Structure formats: C-alpha cells, structure tokens
Coordinates of C-alpha atoms and ligand atoms in Angstrom, one line a residue:
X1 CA 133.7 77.1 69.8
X2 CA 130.5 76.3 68.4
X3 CA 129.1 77.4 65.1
X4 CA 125.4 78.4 66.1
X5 CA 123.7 78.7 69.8
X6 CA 120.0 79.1 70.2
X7 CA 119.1 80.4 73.6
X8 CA 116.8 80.4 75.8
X9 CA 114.2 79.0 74.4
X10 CA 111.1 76.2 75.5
X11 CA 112.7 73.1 73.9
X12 CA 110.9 70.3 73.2
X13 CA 113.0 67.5 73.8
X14 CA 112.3 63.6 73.9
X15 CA 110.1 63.4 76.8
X16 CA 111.0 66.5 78.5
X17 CA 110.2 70.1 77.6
X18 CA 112.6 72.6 79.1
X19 CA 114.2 76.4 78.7
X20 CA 117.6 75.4 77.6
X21 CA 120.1 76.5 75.4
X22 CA 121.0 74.0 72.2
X23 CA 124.7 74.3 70.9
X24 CA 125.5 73.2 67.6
X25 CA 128.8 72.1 65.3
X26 CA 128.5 71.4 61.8
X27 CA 125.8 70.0 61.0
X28 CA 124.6 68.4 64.6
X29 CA 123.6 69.2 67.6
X30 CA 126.6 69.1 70.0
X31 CA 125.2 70.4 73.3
X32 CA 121.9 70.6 75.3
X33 CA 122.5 72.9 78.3
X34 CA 120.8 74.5 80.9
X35 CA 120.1 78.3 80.1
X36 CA 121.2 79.6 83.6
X37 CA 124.7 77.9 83.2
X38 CA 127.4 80.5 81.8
X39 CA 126.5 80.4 78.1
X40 CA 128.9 78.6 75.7
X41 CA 130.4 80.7 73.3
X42 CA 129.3 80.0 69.7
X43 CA 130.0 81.9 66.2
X44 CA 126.1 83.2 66.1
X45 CA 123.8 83.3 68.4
X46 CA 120.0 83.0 67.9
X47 CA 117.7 84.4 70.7
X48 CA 115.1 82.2 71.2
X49 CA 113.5 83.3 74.8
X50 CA 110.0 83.4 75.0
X51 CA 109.8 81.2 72.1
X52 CA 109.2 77.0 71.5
X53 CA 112.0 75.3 70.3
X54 CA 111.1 71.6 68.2
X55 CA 112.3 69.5 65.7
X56 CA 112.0 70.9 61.9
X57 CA 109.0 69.3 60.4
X58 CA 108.4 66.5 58.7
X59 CA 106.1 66.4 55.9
X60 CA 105.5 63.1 54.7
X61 CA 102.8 63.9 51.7
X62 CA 103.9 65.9 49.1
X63 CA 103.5 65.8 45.6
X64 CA 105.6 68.2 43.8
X65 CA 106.2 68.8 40.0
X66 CA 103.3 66.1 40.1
X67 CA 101.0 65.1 36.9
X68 CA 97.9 66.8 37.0
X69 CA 95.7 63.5 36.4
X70 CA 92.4 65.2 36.7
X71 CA 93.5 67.2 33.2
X72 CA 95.2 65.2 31.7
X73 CA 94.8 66.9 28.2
X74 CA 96.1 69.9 29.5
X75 CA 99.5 68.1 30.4
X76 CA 99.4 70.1 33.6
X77 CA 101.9 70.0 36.7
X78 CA 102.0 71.2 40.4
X79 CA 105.1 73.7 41.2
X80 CA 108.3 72.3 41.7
X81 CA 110.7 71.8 44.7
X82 CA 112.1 75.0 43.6
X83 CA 108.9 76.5 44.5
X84 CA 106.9 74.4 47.3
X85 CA 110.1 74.3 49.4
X86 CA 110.4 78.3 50.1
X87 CA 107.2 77.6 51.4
X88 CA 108.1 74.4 53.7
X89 CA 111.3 76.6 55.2
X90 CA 109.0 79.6 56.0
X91 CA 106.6 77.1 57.3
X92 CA 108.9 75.6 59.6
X93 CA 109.0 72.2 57.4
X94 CA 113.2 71.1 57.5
X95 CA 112.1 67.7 55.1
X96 CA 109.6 66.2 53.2
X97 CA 108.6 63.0 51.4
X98 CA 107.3 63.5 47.6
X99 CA 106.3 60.2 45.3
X100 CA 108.3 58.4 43.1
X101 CA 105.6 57.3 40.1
X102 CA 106.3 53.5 38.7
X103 CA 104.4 53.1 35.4
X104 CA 103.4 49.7 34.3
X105 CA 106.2 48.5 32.5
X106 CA 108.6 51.4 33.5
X107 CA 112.0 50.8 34.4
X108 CA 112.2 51.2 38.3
X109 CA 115.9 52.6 38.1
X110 CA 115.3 55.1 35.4
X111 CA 112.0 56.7 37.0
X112 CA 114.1 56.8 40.2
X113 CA 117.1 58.6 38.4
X114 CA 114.8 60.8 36.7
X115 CA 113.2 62.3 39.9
X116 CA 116.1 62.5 42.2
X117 CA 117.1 64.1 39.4
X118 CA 114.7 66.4 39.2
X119 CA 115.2 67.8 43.1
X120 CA 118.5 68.0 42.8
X121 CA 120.4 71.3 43.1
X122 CA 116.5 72.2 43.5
X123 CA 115.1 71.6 47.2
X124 CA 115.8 74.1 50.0
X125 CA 115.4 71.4 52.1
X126 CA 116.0 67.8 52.6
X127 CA 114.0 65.3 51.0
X128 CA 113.1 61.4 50.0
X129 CA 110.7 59.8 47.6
X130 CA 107.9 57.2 48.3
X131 CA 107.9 54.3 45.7
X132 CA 104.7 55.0 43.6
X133 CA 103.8 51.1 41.6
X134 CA 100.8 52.3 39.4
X135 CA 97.9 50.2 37.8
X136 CA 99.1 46.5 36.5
X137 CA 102.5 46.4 36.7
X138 CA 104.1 43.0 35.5
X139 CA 104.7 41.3 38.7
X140 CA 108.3 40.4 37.9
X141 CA 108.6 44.9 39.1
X142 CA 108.2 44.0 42.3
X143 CA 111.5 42.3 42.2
X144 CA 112.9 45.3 42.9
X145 CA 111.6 45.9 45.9
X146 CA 114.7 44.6 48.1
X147 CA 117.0 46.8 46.3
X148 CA 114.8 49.5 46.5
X149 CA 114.5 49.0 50.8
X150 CA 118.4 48.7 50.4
X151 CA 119.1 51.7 48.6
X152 CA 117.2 53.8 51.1
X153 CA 113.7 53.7 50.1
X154 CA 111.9 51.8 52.1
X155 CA 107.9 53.1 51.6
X156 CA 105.8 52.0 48.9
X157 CA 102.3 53.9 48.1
X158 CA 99.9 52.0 46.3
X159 CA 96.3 53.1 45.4
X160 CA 93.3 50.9 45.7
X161 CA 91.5 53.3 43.5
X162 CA 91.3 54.9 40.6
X163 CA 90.2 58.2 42.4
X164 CA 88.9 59.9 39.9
X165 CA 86.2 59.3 37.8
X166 CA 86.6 56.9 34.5
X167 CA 86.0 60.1 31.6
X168 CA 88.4 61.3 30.1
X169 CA 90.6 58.6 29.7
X170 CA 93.6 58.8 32.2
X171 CA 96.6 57.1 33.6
X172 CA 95.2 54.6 36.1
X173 CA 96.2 54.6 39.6
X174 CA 94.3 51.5 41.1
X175 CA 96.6 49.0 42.1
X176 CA 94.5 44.7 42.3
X177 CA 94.3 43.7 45.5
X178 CA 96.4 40.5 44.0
X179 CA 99.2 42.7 43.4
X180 CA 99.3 44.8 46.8
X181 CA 98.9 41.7 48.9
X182 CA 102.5 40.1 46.5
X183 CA 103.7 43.5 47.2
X184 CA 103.3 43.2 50.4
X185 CA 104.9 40.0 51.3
X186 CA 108.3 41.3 49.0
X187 CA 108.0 44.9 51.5
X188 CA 107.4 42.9 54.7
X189 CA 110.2 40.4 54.5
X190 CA 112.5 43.2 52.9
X191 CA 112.0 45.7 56.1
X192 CA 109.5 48.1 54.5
X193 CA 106.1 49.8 54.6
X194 CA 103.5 50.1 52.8
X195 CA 101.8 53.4 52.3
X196 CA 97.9 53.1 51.1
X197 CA 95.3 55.4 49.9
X198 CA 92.1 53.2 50.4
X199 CA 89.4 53.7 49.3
X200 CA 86.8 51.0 47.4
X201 CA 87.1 51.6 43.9
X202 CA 83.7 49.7 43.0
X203 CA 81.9 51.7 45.2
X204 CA 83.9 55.1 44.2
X205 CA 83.5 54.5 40.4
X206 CA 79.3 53.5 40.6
X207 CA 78.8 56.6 42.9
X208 CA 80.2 58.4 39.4
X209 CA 78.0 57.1 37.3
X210 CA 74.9 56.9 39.7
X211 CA 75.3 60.8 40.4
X212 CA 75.7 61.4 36.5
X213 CA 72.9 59.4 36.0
X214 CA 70.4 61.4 38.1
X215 CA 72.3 64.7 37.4
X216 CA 73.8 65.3 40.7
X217 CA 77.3 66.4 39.8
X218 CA 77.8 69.1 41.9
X219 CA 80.7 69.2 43.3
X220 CA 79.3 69.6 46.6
X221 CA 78.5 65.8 46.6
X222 CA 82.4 64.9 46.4
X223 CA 81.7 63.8 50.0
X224 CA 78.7 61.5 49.0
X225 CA 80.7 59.8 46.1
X226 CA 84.1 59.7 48.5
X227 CA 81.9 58.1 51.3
X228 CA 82.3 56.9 54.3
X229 CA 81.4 53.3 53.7
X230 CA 84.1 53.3 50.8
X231 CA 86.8 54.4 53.5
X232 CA 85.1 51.8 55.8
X233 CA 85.4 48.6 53.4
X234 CA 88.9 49.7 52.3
X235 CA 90.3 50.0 55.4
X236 CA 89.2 46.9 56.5
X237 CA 90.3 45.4 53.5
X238 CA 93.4 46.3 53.5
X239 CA 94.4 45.7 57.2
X240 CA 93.2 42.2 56.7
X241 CA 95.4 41.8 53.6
X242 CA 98.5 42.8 55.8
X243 CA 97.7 40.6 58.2
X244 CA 97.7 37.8 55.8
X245 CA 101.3 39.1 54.7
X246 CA 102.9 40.5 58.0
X247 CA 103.0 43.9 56.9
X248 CA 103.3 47.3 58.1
X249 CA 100.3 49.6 56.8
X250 CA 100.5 53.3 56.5
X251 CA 96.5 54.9 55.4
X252 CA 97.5 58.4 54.1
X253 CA 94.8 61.1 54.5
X254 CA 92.5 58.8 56.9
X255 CA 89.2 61.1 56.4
X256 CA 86.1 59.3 58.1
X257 CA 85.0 57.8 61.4
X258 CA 85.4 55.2 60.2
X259 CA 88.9 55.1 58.8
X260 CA 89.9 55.7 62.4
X261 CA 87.9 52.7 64.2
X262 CA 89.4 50.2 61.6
X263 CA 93.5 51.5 62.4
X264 CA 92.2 51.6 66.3
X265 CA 90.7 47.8 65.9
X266 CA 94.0 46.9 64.1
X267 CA 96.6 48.4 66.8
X268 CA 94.3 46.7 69.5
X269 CA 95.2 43.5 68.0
X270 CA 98.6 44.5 68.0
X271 CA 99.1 45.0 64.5
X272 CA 101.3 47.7 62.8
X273 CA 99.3 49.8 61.4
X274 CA 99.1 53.7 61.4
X275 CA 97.1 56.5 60.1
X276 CA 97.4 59.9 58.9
X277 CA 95.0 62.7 58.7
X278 CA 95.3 66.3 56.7
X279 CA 94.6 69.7 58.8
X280 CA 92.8 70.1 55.8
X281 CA 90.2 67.2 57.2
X282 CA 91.4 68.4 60.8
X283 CA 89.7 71.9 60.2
X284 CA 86.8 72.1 57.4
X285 CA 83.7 69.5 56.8
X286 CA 81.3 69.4 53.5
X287 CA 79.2 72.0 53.7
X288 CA 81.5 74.2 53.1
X289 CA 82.1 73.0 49.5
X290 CA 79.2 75.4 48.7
X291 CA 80.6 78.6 49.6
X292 CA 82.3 80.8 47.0
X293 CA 85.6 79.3 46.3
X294 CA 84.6 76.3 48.2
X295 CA 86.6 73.4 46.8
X296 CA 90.0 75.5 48.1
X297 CA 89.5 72.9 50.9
X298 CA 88.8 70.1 48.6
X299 CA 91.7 66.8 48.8
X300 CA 91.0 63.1 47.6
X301 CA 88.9 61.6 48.9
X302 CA 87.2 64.4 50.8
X303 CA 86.1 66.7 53.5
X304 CA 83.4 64.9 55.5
X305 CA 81.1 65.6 58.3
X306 CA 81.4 67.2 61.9
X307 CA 81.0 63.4 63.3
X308 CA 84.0 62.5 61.6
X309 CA 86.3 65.9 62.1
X310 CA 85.6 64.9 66.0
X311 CA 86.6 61.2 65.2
X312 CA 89.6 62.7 64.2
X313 CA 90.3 64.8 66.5
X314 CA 90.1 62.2 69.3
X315 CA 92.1 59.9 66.9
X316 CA 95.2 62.5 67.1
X317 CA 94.8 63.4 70.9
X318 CA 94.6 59.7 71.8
X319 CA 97.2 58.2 69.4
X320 CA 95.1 56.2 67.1
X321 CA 96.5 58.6 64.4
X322 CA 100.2 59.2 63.9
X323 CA 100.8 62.1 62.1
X324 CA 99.0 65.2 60.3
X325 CA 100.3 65.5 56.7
X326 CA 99.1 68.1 54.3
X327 CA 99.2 65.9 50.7
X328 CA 100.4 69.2 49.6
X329 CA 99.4 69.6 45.5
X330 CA 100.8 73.0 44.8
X331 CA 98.7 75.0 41.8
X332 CA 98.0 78.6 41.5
X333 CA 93.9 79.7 42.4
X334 CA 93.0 79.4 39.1
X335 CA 94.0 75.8 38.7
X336 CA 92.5 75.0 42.1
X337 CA 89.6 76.4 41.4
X338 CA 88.7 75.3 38.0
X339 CA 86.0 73.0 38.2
X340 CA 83.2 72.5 40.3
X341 CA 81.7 69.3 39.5
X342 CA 82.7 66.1 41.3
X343 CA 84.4 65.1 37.6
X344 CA 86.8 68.1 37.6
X345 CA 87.3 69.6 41.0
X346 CA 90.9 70.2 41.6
X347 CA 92.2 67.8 44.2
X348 CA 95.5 68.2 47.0
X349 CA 96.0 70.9 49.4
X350 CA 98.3 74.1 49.3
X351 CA 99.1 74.2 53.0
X352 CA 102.8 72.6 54.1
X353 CA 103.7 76.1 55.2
X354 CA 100.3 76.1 56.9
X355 CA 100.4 73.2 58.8
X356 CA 102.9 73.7 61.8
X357 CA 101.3 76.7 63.0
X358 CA 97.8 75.4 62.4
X359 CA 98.3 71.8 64.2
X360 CA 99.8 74.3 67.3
X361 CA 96.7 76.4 67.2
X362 CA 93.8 74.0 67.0
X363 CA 95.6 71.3 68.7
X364 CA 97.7 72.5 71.9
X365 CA 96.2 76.0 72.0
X366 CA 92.1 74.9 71.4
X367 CA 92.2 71.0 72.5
X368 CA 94.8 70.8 75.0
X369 CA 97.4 68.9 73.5
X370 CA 100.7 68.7 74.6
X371 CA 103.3 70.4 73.3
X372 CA 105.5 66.9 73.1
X373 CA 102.7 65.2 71.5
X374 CA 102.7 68.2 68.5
X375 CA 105.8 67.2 68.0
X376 CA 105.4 63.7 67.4
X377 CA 102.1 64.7 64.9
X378 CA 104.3 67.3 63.1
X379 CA 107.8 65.5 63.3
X380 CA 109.0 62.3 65.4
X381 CA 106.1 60.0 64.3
X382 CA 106.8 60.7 60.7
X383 CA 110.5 60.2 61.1
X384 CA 110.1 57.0 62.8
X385 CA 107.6 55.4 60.7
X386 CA 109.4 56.4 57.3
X387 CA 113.3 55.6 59.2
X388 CA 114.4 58.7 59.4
X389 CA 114.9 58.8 63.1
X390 CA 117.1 59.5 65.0
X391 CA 118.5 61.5 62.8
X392 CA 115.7 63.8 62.1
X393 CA 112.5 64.4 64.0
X394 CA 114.3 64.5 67.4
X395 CA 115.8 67.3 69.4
X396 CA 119.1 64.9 70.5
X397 CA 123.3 65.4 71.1
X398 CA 124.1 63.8 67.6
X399 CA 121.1 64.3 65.7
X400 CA 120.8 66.9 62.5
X401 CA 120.3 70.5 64.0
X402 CA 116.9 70.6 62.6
X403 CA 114.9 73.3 64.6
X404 CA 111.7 74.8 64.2
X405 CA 111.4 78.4 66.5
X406 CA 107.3 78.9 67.3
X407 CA 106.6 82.2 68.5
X408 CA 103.1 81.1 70.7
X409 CA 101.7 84.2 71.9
X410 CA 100.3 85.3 68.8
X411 CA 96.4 85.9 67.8
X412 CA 95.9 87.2 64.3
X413 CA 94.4 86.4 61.0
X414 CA 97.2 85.0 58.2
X415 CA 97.1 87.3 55.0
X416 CA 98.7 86.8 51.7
X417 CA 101.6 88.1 53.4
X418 CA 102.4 85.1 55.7
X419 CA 102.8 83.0 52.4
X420 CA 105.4 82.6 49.9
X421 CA 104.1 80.0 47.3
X422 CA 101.2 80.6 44.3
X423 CA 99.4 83.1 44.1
X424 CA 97.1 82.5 47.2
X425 CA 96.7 79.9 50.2
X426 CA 93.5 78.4 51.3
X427 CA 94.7 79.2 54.3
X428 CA 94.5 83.0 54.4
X429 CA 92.5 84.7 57.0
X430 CA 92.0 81.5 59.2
X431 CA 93.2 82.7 62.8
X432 CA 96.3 81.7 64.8
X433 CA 97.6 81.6 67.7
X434 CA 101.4 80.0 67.0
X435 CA 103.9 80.8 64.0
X436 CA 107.3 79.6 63.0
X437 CA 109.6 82.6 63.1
X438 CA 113.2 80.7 62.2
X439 CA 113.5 77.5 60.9
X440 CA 117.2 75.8 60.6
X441 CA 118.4 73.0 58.4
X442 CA 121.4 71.4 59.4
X443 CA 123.0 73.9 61.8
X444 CA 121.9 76.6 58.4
X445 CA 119.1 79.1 59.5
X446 CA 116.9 78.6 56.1
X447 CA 114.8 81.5 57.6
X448 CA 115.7 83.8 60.1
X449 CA 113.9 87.5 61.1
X450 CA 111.2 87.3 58.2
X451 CA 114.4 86.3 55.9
X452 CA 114.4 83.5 53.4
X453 CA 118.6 82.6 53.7
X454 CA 118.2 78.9 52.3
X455 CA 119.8 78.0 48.6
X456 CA 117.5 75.5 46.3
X457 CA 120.4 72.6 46.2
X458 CA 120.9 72.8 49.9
X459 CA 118.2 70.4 50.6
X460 CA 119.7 66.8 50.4
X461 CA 118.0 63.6 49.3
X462 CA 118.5 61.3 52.7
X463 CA 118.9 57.6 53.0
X464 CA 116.1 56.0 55.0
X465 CA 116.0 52.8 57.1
X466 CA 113.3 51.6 59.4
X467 CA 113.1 50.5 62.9
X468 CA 112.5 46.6 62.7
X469 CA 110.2 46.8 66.0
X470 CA 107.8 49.5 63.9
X471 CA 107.0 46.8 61.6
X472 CA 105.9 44.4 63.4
X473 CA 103.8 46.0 66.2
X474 CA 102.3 49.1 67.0
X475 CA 105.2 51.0 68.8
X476 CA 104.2 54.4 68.5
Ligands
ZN1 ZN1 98.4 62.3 48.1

C-alpha cells in the first residue's frame, strides 16, 4: 500500500502535462498512473482535481540570517530559516539555496560548519549553501575548492562589486577580476559553477560620488547609479573571463536589456552560461521608487525601465533566462523601509512565498507561457544548473515526492493574510490568478487545507552534483 496518493490532478510531468494520479512510498515517488484506472489504495489520499500538480520549488537565492551590510553599525540580520522557511512551504517552495560567506582569511571548513550549523534542526525545508569568497582572499583559499565540489557544494558566488556605496566603512564584497578568473579555472576543472553578481564596480562607486557631489541622492536615482551600462560592461566582462577559463557562468538577478543580450550572445556561441531574473525586476520598473513606500520593490542592483522589464520578459519566454529567483532578504517593514537615499536604501526582496503564484500569473496566465516551461523557471532549471536533478525539480518514478498543488482559477488581491513571514510583504494587494494550496516535502504534506504541518529540522541539507554536459555548453 502506498503511504500518500494525490489524485486527479493536471501534473506537470517532464515533457508531458497530464490528469493523473501520483503514488508515493517513503520518501519517493513510486507510481504515475492514469486517473481513470482503478485507484491504488494508499494510507491518505490528497484530492487534487481541478488543480496543477509540479514539482516543489526551487529557490536558488536566498539569504537568510544574512549580515545586514548596508548597517553595518547596527549589527543587523535578516530572519532565520526558522522564519523564511514557513514562508517557502506556504509558498509552495520544497528547497532553497542560501550563501555560505568566506572572509578573507577565514577558515573555509569552520564557516561551512558554522552555517550548516546554523539550519540545522532549523529549516522546514531542504536546503544547500552557495560558496560566498569575499574581497581578497589569499589565493592559497581557493585550494579548497575541489574538496568543496566533492563534499557537495559545487556553486561559488562571487561579487564583482562592492554594491554599496564606500561610507560607512563595511565588509567588502568585490572580488579582482585576477582572483575570479584563478577561481575559475580551480571550479571549471573541479565540475563547478560559478555564480556572479556583475556589475562594474568603477562605474558603480563614481556614480556614488558624482550623485553626492551634485546632491542627487535620492533614492529614486538607485537605477541611474545601478545602470545599465554597468550591467552591460560586467556581463561582458565576465563571459569573456570564462571563456578564457572554460567555465560555467551563473548572472544572478540579470536586471537590464542588456544583461540579457550579453547571456543570449554567449549561448549563441555555445558557451555555458545562464541568467536569472527576480519577479521583483519581472513586475515593477523605477518610477515607482517614488511612490510612498517605494523602495519595498527595491533589490541590488535595481529596478530599471519598461524597455528592459520587456527584455526580460522575452528573455524567460524564449529561454535566454533560466530561472526566476527572488534574492529573498527577509526584514520586517521598518527595516525595509528605513532609508531613502541611494546610500541607505534597504536592499533584497521579501517574496519566496510570492514568487510561484506570481511567475503563474504574469507568465502562463498574462503572456502565454506554458505550463511545462513554469516549471522549469520555478524548479527543473534551478535543479539542473545547481545538481540537484533528478532528484528534485522533476515530477519522476524515483525522484523526492516534492509537489507543489496550484489552484489556477483564482482572481483576487493577496492581503496580509496570504503571508506568513514579517510583518508585511511587498507583495500584498498585487492581483492573482494562481496559488499554491498544498505543498509536500518528501512524501510529508508541509501545508495542507490552509495548515502549516511541517517541523523546522525536517528540511535536510542535500548533497549536490552537477551534470558534466551543463558545464560545458548551453544545455538548457
Ligand atoms: Zn543576492
């Protein structure tokens, strides 16, 4: 007998979307049959008719129990796993990635230790960690980097910037261009990725001191200081360094025009290189940083024009970008909204339990995307790229019962209610047509009939390998 049945719902399966019923045993799913065959008998059963079946979601930006660098005085930190993982499991999120932070001259080991450590017995659900090098690390750090790949962590993040702006005095972020292009050559021949937030830091920093200069620190100029041209020359920059090194590129939170054009130039050539975008940059532009409460839609770099929400728009439909992230940065409103100037504006988003049902309503609902292809924004692509698959991001006989339930047919406004993290979402009273009703972990419904049922400590930390042919071309 099998321990949980979900019937009768639209599954989204691996290049087929069908009503079918999906039988699971332990932990896996065991069974994918047709819903007019005699049902199989199973321990519970979960009606799922008139509803869309996926894979849980995967959200591969997350920084949780992070520093708050643009205070540093204050000694500030975003919520927890505890927290920001109710939120993920009413939001239909099953696993996400968070950072692992490498100060200069840190031991690699013991920063590891100290944040597994800090998720554990924590997360509702399962989790990895990116490997974080900051600033100038001695190169002899990057040593590590094949037992890092072989322990299961096979993503490295580096900054190219310093993000913020150089008063007050902060932990630096920006990593040379000397030592990402070392880093990686040790990533590429060791079966990794890199993971890059580009952005030019000369250009960055002297738009800081220009718009001081002539007293234009609004905050509604975070667009004008993040510009386009940064994203532009960083981009390029970076692809052509990986080139040079035979690695695999991931550009988190691609913003601009013309972010995209450089990642579709760079898979044209056949290179590996793919892009993510935010439903934060998916959904809002600049001018409405002036609004009341304005910068609630504010994320490093920044929110940019119409031109390039279209850009990257047509990026997701067309598969120039892989995946839409939320670079989730969990504070309550008043943190968020503290400053308004482009030196203390509150960066990161508050919207992983957003995301699913926003990606289903702007994407398949308002510009005709299909269903399958959701699932590779929300799920597969992430899986793949970070080697998680097949285990996760894929509705499969012998892959983790991970399964998101979408009721579709909705049209309402979200309230407070819909969320379950802080004290408010930016995402409150935007309209939807598509919301996860039950999400399940492992064979476990985490949420169920408006129910939270999922335990902080259930969420695992998982090993990760990636796909060798992922590396060295464009595959997906
Ligand atoms: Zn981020």
């Amino acid at each position: 007998m099998l321990n949980l049945l979900v019937q009768g719902g639209t599954v989204v399966g691996p290049g087929w979307v069908e009503v079918c019923d999906v039988g699971v045993q332990g932990e896996r799913i065991v069974s994918l049959t047709r819903s007019d065959a005699q049902a199989l008998e199973a321990e519970q059963v979960i009606d799922a008719r008139g509803l869309l079946v996926v894979p849980g979601g995967i959200e591969p930006h997350a920084h949780l129990a992070h520093f708050i660098n643009q205070r540093p005085e204050a000694e500030m930190y975003t919520l927890g796993p505890e927290e920001d993982t109710v939120g993920m499991a009413f939001g239909g999120v099953t696993t996400h990635i968070d950072f692992c932070q490498i100060q200069p001259g840190a031991s690699v080991e013991e920063a590891l230790q100290q944040r597994t450590g800090r998720w554990k017995g924590q997360s509702l659900i399962d989790y990895s960690f990116h490997i974080n090098f900051l600033g100038a690390s001695p190169i002899a750090a990057f040593e590590h980097v094949p037992e890092l790949i072989q322990s299961g962590f096979p993503s490295f993040k580096v900054f190219t910037c310093n993000v913020l702006p150089p008063k007050p005095p902060r932990r630096s972020y920006k990593v040379d261009f000397g030592r990402i292009g070392h880093l990686m050559e040790k990533v590429a021949v060791a079966g990794g990725i890199m993971v890059v937030h580009a952005e030019d830091d000369d250009l960055v920093q002297f738009n800081y001191e220009l718009f001081s200069e002539r007293n234009r620190t609004g905050g509604t100029n975070l667009h004008l200081v993040h510009s386009k041209l940064s994203e532009e020359l960083s981009f390029h920059r970076t692809i052509r360094l990986a080139r040079a090194r035979r690695a695999a590129v991931y550009f988190v939170h691609t913003s601009a025009s013309e972010g995209v054009e450089a990642i579709q130039r760079a898979r044209a050539r056949d290179e590996p290189i793919y892009g993510e975008t935010l439903h934060q940059y998916l959904c809002h532009t600049a001018d409405e940083y002036a609004a009341p409460g304005g910068f609630r839609f504010h994320t490093y770099p920044s929110v940019k024009l119409r031109q390039d929400q279209d850009a990257l728009w047509r990026g997701l439909l067309t598969g120039a970008l892989s995946t839409v992230a939320t670079d989730e940065f969990p504070t309550t409103r008043e943190v968020k909204l503290m400053g308004s100037t482009i030196e203390d504006v509150t960066g990161g988003n508050l919207g992983a339990e957003a995301r699913m049902g926003i990606v289903y309503t702007e994407g398949v609902s308002k510009r005709g995307m299909s269903p399958r292809r959701f699932v590779d924004v929300t799920s597969s692509n992430a899986a793949r790229i970070f080697g998680l698959y097949p285990r996760k991001g894929v509705i499969a006989i012998g892959s983790d019962a991970d399964l998101t339930l979408m009721d579709t047919r909705q049209s309402r406004r979200l309230t407070r209610a819909d969320f379950h993290v802080a004290d408010y979402s930016p995402w409150e009273n935007w309209e939807v047509n598509a919301w996860p009703t039950t999400t399940i972990l492992r064979g476990q419904p985490i949420v169920h009939a408006g129910q939270l049922l999922g335990k902080p400590g259930y969420g695992q930390l998982l090993p990760r390998k990636i796909d060798p042919e992922l590396l060295q071309r464009p595959v997906l």
